[in-house]
Amino acid sequence: MAVKGAVLGDILGSQYEFNRPRNLDWKNVPLVSWLPMSYTDDTVMTLAIKKALVEGKDLVETMVAVGRKYPDCGYGGRFYGWIMGPDHTPYNSWGNGSAMRTAYIGEAFDDYDEMQKMAAEVAAVSHDHPEGIKGAVVTSTCIWMARHGKSKQEIYDYVLEQYPKDYYEYSIAYSLDEIRPRYKWNESCQGSVPAAMRCFYESTDYESFIRNVFSLKCDSDTFGAIAGGVAEEFYGGFGNVDAEGILKEYLTPDLYEILIA
């Protein structure tokens, strides 16, 4: 279930979004550390989109209604205004918020073209810049590919086609060893999606994917949300990670109800 993978990635990644130790032993640190950990806006919007589509409700109205219940979950400045203010028109954003909220699209739609069309529509309600739309479409498509038995190499090739090495600083073509020394915290889709997918590409299970996210000084909760759904679908679950225990502990009852619906 891609949505569970995305939400778990958000929660686990939240530990290091702003509090990452300088010399983090990312290979061996406990998955749940002593640092504060919580769901963020990534989870809230992912679940709002699921609720709208499952219940056949207006997408924007549902995003606003659910989002306003959680005003302190970490929205970016412009998106906070979109949620809390009266104007819900798109604002040409290429931020990674469009990619982190789209897991349900890749999970729910079997038709490839319909999936991509819906991913673009879900992004464009706020993030209508071409890179914002691309981030959502690529994320949904990678989940769809994992669900439909595509190989890791096929997923890699698709992401590389969308984010070629010659034009994107953090293309999936670069290994994590190449990215780690030079990666700078980045809120854009183009600076997040291909690097997050590289974290998946170099993983062997869900836990190693999360540890790869921990290895970068990045927007770690959003990396977890972007590629967590891909990892869960590709590996068919969470392995030894106590996903259910973490999800039940850290989600509110309302959010958990949407998750399992």
Tab-separated table of C-alpha atoms in Angstrom:
chain	number	residue	atom	x	y	z
A	1	MET	CA	0.000	0.000	0.000
A	2	ALA	CA	1.879	3.023	-1.306
A	3	VAL	CA	0.124	5.487	0.972
A	4	LYS	CA	1.364	3.618	4.050
A	5	GLY	CA	4.876	3.643	2.628
A	6	ALA	CA	4.711	7.375	1.997
A	7	VAL	CA	3.261	8.215	5.416
A	8	LEU	CA	5.789	6.017	7.222
A	9	GLY	CA	8.592	7.645	5.226
A	10	ASP	CA	7.307	11.060	6.233
A	11	ILE	CA	7.160	10.144	9.924
A	12	LEU	CA	10.585	8.482	10.047
A	13	GLY	CA	12.184	11.200	7.939
A	14	SER	CA	10.795	13.948	10.176
A	15	GLN	CA	13.427	13.164	12.822
A	16	TYR	CA	16.176	14.616	10.677
A	17	GLU	CA	14.466	17.340	8.665
A	18	PHE	CA	15.801	20.074	10.940
A	19	ASN	CA	17.621	18.198	13.723
A	20	ARG	CA	20.097	16.023	11.854
A	21	PRO	CA	23.291	15.434	13.872
A	22	ARG	CA	26.430	16.500	12.055
A	23	ASN	CA	27.993	13.028	12.032
A	24	LEU	CA	24.883	10.886	11.918
A	25	ASP	CA	25.684	7.170	11.784
A	26	TRP	CA	22.902	6.598	9.303
A	27	LYS	CA	23.787	2.956	8.723
A	28	ASN	CA	23.329	1.961	12.361
A	29	VAL	CA	21.202	4.592	14.109
A	30	PRO	CA	17.882	3.243	15.441
A	31	LEU	CA	15.061	3.888	12.999
A	32	VAL	CA	13.220	5.657	15.813
A	33	SER	CA	15.680	7.928	17.609
A	34	TRP	CA	15.440	10.169	20.651
A	35	LEU	CA	14.732	13.154	18.405
A	36	PRO	CA	11.191	14.531	17.959
A	37	MET	CA	9.251	12.605	15.325
A	38	SER	CA	5.801	13.208	13.867
A	39	TYR	CA	3.683	13.210	10.736
A	40	THR	CA	3.963	16.439	8.750
A	41	ASP	CA	2.072	18.291	6.048
A	42	ASP	CA	3.238	15.555	3.663
A	43	THR	CA	1.030	13.041	5.451
A	44	VAL	CA	-1.875	15.425	5.954
A	45	MET	CA	-2.091	16.294	2.264
A	46	THR	CA	-1.472	12.722	1.087
A	47	LEU	CA	-4.409	11.572	3.191
A	48	ALA	CA	-6.582	14.542	2.210
A	49	ILE	CA	-6.172	13.583	-1.436
A	50	LYS	CA	-6.995	9.970	-0.667
A	51	LYS	CA	-10.117	11.036	1.236
A	52	ALA	CA	-11.301	13.239	-1.634
A	53	LEU	CA	-10.878	10.518	-4.231
A	54	VAL	CA	-12.254	7.650	-2.146
A	55	GLU	CA	-15.321	9.620	-1.073
A	56	GLY	CA	-15.856	11.371	-4.394
A	57	LYS	CA	-15.486	14.835	-2.868
A	58	ASP	CA	-14.106	18.037	-4.335
A	59	LEU	CA	-10.332	17.884	-4.210
A	60	VAL	CA	-9.585	21.468	-3.197
A	61	GLU	CA	-12.399	21.637	-0.667
A	62	THR	CA	-11.194	18.430	0.960
A	63	MET	CA	-7.540	19.507	1.020
A	64	VAL	CA	-8.559	22.783	2.657
A	65	ALA	CA	-10.929	21.170	5.157
A	66	VAL	CA	-8.466	18.485	6.246
A	67	GLY	CA	-5.513	20.842	6.120
A	68	ARG	CA	-7.113	23.403	8.402
A	69	LYS	CA	-7.475	20.757	11.118
A	70	TYR	CA	-3.675	20.572	11.299
A	71	PRO	CA	-2.408	24.166	11.036
A	72	ASP	CA	0.952	23.450	12.668
A	73	CYS	CA	2.086	20.420	10.676
A	74	GLY	CA	4.792	22.219	8.707
A	75	TYR	CA	3.272	23.820	5.625
A	76	GLY	CA	5.509	26.018	3.530
A	77	GLY	CA	4.668	29.710	3.634
A	78	ARG	CA	2.833	29.994	0.321
A	79	PHE	CA	0.964	26.737	0.760
A	80	TYR	CA	-0.047	27.762	4.271
A	81	GLY	CA	-1.670	30.807	2.718
A	82	TRP	CA	-3.349	28.600	0.120
A	83	ILE	CA	-4.803	26.355	2.840
A	84	MET	CA	-5.731	28.992	5.389
A	85	GLY	CA	-6.664	31.937	3.180
A	86	PRO	CA	-9.637	32.577	0.897
A	87	ASP	CA	-7.751	32.203	-2.400
A	88	HIS	CA	-7.259	28.603	-3.518
A	89	THR	CA	-5.995	29.280	-7.022
A	90	PRO	CA	-2.660	27.797	-8.174
A	91	TYR	CA	0.456	29.899	-7.720
A	92	ASN	CA	3.022	28.501	-10.194
A	93	SER	CA	4.969	26.525	-7.590
A	94	TRP	CA	7.683	23.976	-8.379
A	95	GLY	CA	8.000	23.015	-4.710
A	96	ASN	CA	8.254	19.380	-3.689
A	97	GLY	CA	4.852	19.598	-2.002
A	98	SER	CA	3.212	18.392	-5.211
A	99	ALA	CA	5.316	15.213	-5.240
A	100	MET	CA	5.042	14.332	-1.570
A	101	ARG	CA	1.233	14.190	-1.584
A	102	THR	CA	0.567	12.027	-4.623
A	103	ALA	CA	1.127	8.456	-3.381
A	104	TYR	CA	-2.533	7.477	-3.579
A	105	ILE	CA	-2.654	8.256	-7.294
A	106	GLY	CA	0.004	5.687	-8.125
A	107	GLU	CA	-1.715	3.190	-5.866
A	108	ALA	CA	-5.324	3.647	-6.945
A	109	PHE	CA	-5.292	3.990	-10.732
A	110	ASP	CA	-4.553	0.952	-12.895
A	111	ASP	CA	-4.779	2.711	-16.247
A	112	TYR	CA	-1.423	4.348	-16.989
A	113	ASP	CA	-2.752	7.382	-18.837
A	114	GLU	CA	-5.498	7.984	-16.298
A	115	MET	CA	-2.958	7.777	-13.473
A	116	GLN	CA	-0.668	10.337	-15.075
A	117	LYS	CA	-3.563	12.656	-15.900
A	118	MET	CA	-4.848	12.533	-12.318
A	119	ALA	CA	-1.366	13.119	-10.886
A	120	ALA	CA	-1.060	16.259	-13.008
A	121	GLU	CA	-4.504	17.455	-11.941
A	122	VAL	CA	-3.770	16.890	-8.251
A	123	ALA	CA	-0.525	18.844	-8.549
A	124	ALA	CA	-1.966	21.716	-10.557
A	125	VAL	CA	-4.515	22.843	-7.976
A	126	SER	CA	-1.620	24.663	-6.321
A	127	HIS	CA	1.689	23.639	-7.916
A	128	ASP	CA	1.030	24.370	-11.579
A	129	HIS	CA	4.613	25.128	-12.614
A	130	PRO	CA	5.801	22.492	-15.138
A	131	GLU	CA	8.370	21.188	-12.638
A	132	GLY	CA	5.733	20.962	-9.912
A	133	ILE	CA	3.486	18.941	-12.192
A	134	LYS	CA	6.375	16.780	-13.361
A	135	GLY	CA	7.345	15.943	-9.791
A	136	ALA	CA	3.870	14.635	-9.033
A	137	VAL	CA	3.596	12.693	-12.276
A	138	VAL	CA	7.013	11.079	-11.879
A	139	THR	CA	6.310	10.084	-8.279
A	140	SER	CA	2.925	8.575	-9.133
A	141	THR	CA	4.365	6.813	-12.159
A	142	CYS	CA	7.196	5.228	-10.181
A	143	ILE	CA	4.647	3.871	-7.697
A	144	TRP	CA	2.510	2.605	-10.569
A	145	MET	CA	5.526	0.903	-12.125
A	146	ALA	CA	6.458	-0.786	-8.858
A	147	ARG	CA	2.866	-1.987	-8.421
A	148	HIS	CA	2.830	-3.413	-11.915
A	149	GLY	CA	5.992	-5.454	-11.570
A	150	LYS	CA	8.441	-3.206	-13.393
A	151	SER	CA	12.081	-3.747	-12.546
A	152	LYS	CA	14.206	-1.364	-10.557
A	153	GLN	CA	16.178	-0.678	-13.733
A	154	GLU	CA	12.999	0.215	-15.626
A	155	ILE	CA	12.008	2.645	-12.874
A	156	TYR	CA	15.524	4.128	-12.922
A	157	ASP	CA	15.425	4.544	-16.709
A	158	TYR	CA	12.077	6.334	-16.530
A	159	VAL	CA	13.290	8.771	-13.865
A	160	LEU	CA	16.509	9.394	-15.782
A	161	GLU	CA	14.501	10.217	-18.895
A	162	GLN	CA	12.545	12.798	-16.907
A	163	TYR	CA	15.552	14.194	-15.037
A	164	PRO	CA	18.566	13.796	-17.366
A	165	LYS	CA	22.049	14.267	-15.991
A	166	ASP	CA	22.875	17.170	-18.299
A	167	TYR	CA	20.042	19.338	-16.990
A	168	TYR	CA	19.439	18.338	-13.359
A	169	GLU	CA	21.967	18.795	-10.581
A	170	TYR	CA	20.626	15.852	-8.588
A	171	SER	CA	19.658	13.538	-11.427
A	172	ILE	CA	19.102	9.906	-10.498
A	173	ALA	CA	22.175	9.230	-12.633
A	174	TYR	CA	24.366	10.380	-9.733
A	175	SER	CA	25.079	7.810	-7.036
A	176	LEU	CA	24.414	8.661	-3.416
A	177	ASP	CA	28.168	8.644	-2.836
A	178	GLU	CA	28.428	11.384	-5.458
A	179	ILE	CA	25.458	13.339	-4.136
A	180	ARG	CA	26.206	13.268	-0.380
A	181	PRO	CA	29.218	15.634	-0.343
A	182	ARG	CA	27.490	18.313	-2.398
A	183	TYR	CA	23.782	18.003	-1.660
A	184	LYS	CA	22.199	21.144	-0.260
A	185	TRP	CA	18.787	21.169	1.420
A	186	ASN	CA	16.325	21.730	-1.393
A	187	GLU	CA	12.557	22.272	-1.464
A	188	SER	CA	12.075	21.981	-5.223
A	189	CYS	CA	10.670	18.998	-7.064
A	190	GLN	CA	13.682	18.942	-9.347
A	191	GLY	CA	16.025	18.927	-6.358
A	192	SER	CA	14.066	16.290	-4.460
A	193	VAL	CA	12.318	13.749	-6.675
A	194	PRO	CA	15.296	12.283	-8.582
A	195	ALA	CA	17.486	12.174	-5.459
A	196	ALA	CA	14.702	10.529	-3.451
A	197	MET	CA	14.292	7.941	-6.184
A	198	ARG	CA	18.034	7.317	-6.077
A	199	CYS	CA	17.585	6.492	-2.378
A	200	PHE	CA	15.102	3.848	-3.479
A	201	TYR	CA	17.275	2.659	-6.362
A	202	GLU	CA	20.234	1.938	-4.081
A	203	SER	CA	18.091	0.204	-1.442
A	204	THR	CA	17.533	-3.494	-0.845
A	205	ASP	CA	14.408	-3.214	1.333
A	206	TYR	CA	12.271	-0.536	2.955
A	207	GLU	CA	14.628	-0.053	5.898
A	208	SER	CA	17.675	0.458	3.697
A	209	PHE	CA	15.695	2.977	1.652
A	210	ILE	CA	14.989	4.988	4.807
A	211	ARG	CA	18.634	4.768	5.828
A	212	ASN	CA	19.633	6.098	2.423
A	213	VAL	CA	17.353	9.069	3.066
A	214	PHE	CA	18.988	9.518	6.480
A	215	SER	CA	22.370	9.636	4.714
A	216	LEU	CA	21.568	12.911	2.941
A	217	LYS	CA	21.306	16.373	4.469
A	218	CYS	CA	17.946	16.797	2.810
A	219	ASP	CA	14.259	17.519	3.279
A	220	SER	CA	14.160	14.039	4.759
A	221	ASP	CA	10.483	13.744	5.633
A	222	THR	CA	9.545	14.715	2.088
A	223	PHE	CA	12.128	12.356	0.564
A	224	GLY	CA	10.545	9.634	2.668
A	225	ALA	CA	7.083	10.561	1.462
A	226	ILE	CA	8.098	10.843	-2.196
A	227	ALA	CA	9.837	7.494	-2.571
A	228	GLY	CA	8.418	5.625	0.419
A	229	GLY	CA	5.431	4.504	-1.602
A	230	VAL	CA	7.704	3.199	-4.345
A	231	ALA	CA	9.788	1.243	-1.840
A	232	GLU	CA	6.740	-0.274	-0.143
A	233	GLU	CA	5.161	-1.349	-3.422
A	234	PHE	CA	8.405	-2.670	-4.905
A	235	TYR	CA	9.417	-4.705	-1.843
A	236	GLY	CA	5.877	-5.770	-1.040
A	237	GLY	CA	5.863	-4.407	2.484
A	238	PHE	CA	8.139	-3.135	5.218
A	239	GLY	CA	10.227	-6.153	6.173
A	240	ASN	CA	11.312	-5.964	9.799
A	241	VAL	CA	10.144	-2.368	10.247
A	242	ASP	CA	7.203	-2.130	12.669
A	243	ALA	CA	5.185	-0.016	10.278
A	244	GLU	CA	1.803	-0.650	11.852
A	245	GLY	CA	3.057	0.141	15.330
A	246	ILE	CA	4.653	3.405	14.219
A	247	LEU	CA	1.640	4.486	12.164
A	248	LYS	CA	-0.805	3.804	15.002
A	249	GLU	CA	1.396	5.582	17.536
A	250	TYR	CA	2.126	8.738	15.582
A	251	LEU	CA	-1.048	9.399	13.569
A	252	THR	CA	-4.141	11.008	15.015
A	253	PRO	CA	-7.260	8.795	15.018
A	254	ASP	CA	-8.748	10.872	12.203
A	255	LEU	CA	-5.689	10.519	9.988
A	256	TYR	CA	-5.308	6.829	10.755
A	257	GLU	CA	-8.938	6.253	9.780
A	258	ILE	CA	-8.309	7.806	6.366
A	259	LEU	CA	-5.124	5.763	5.977
A	260	ILE	CA	-6.811	2.406	6.459
A	261	ALA	CA	-10.063	3.256	4.635
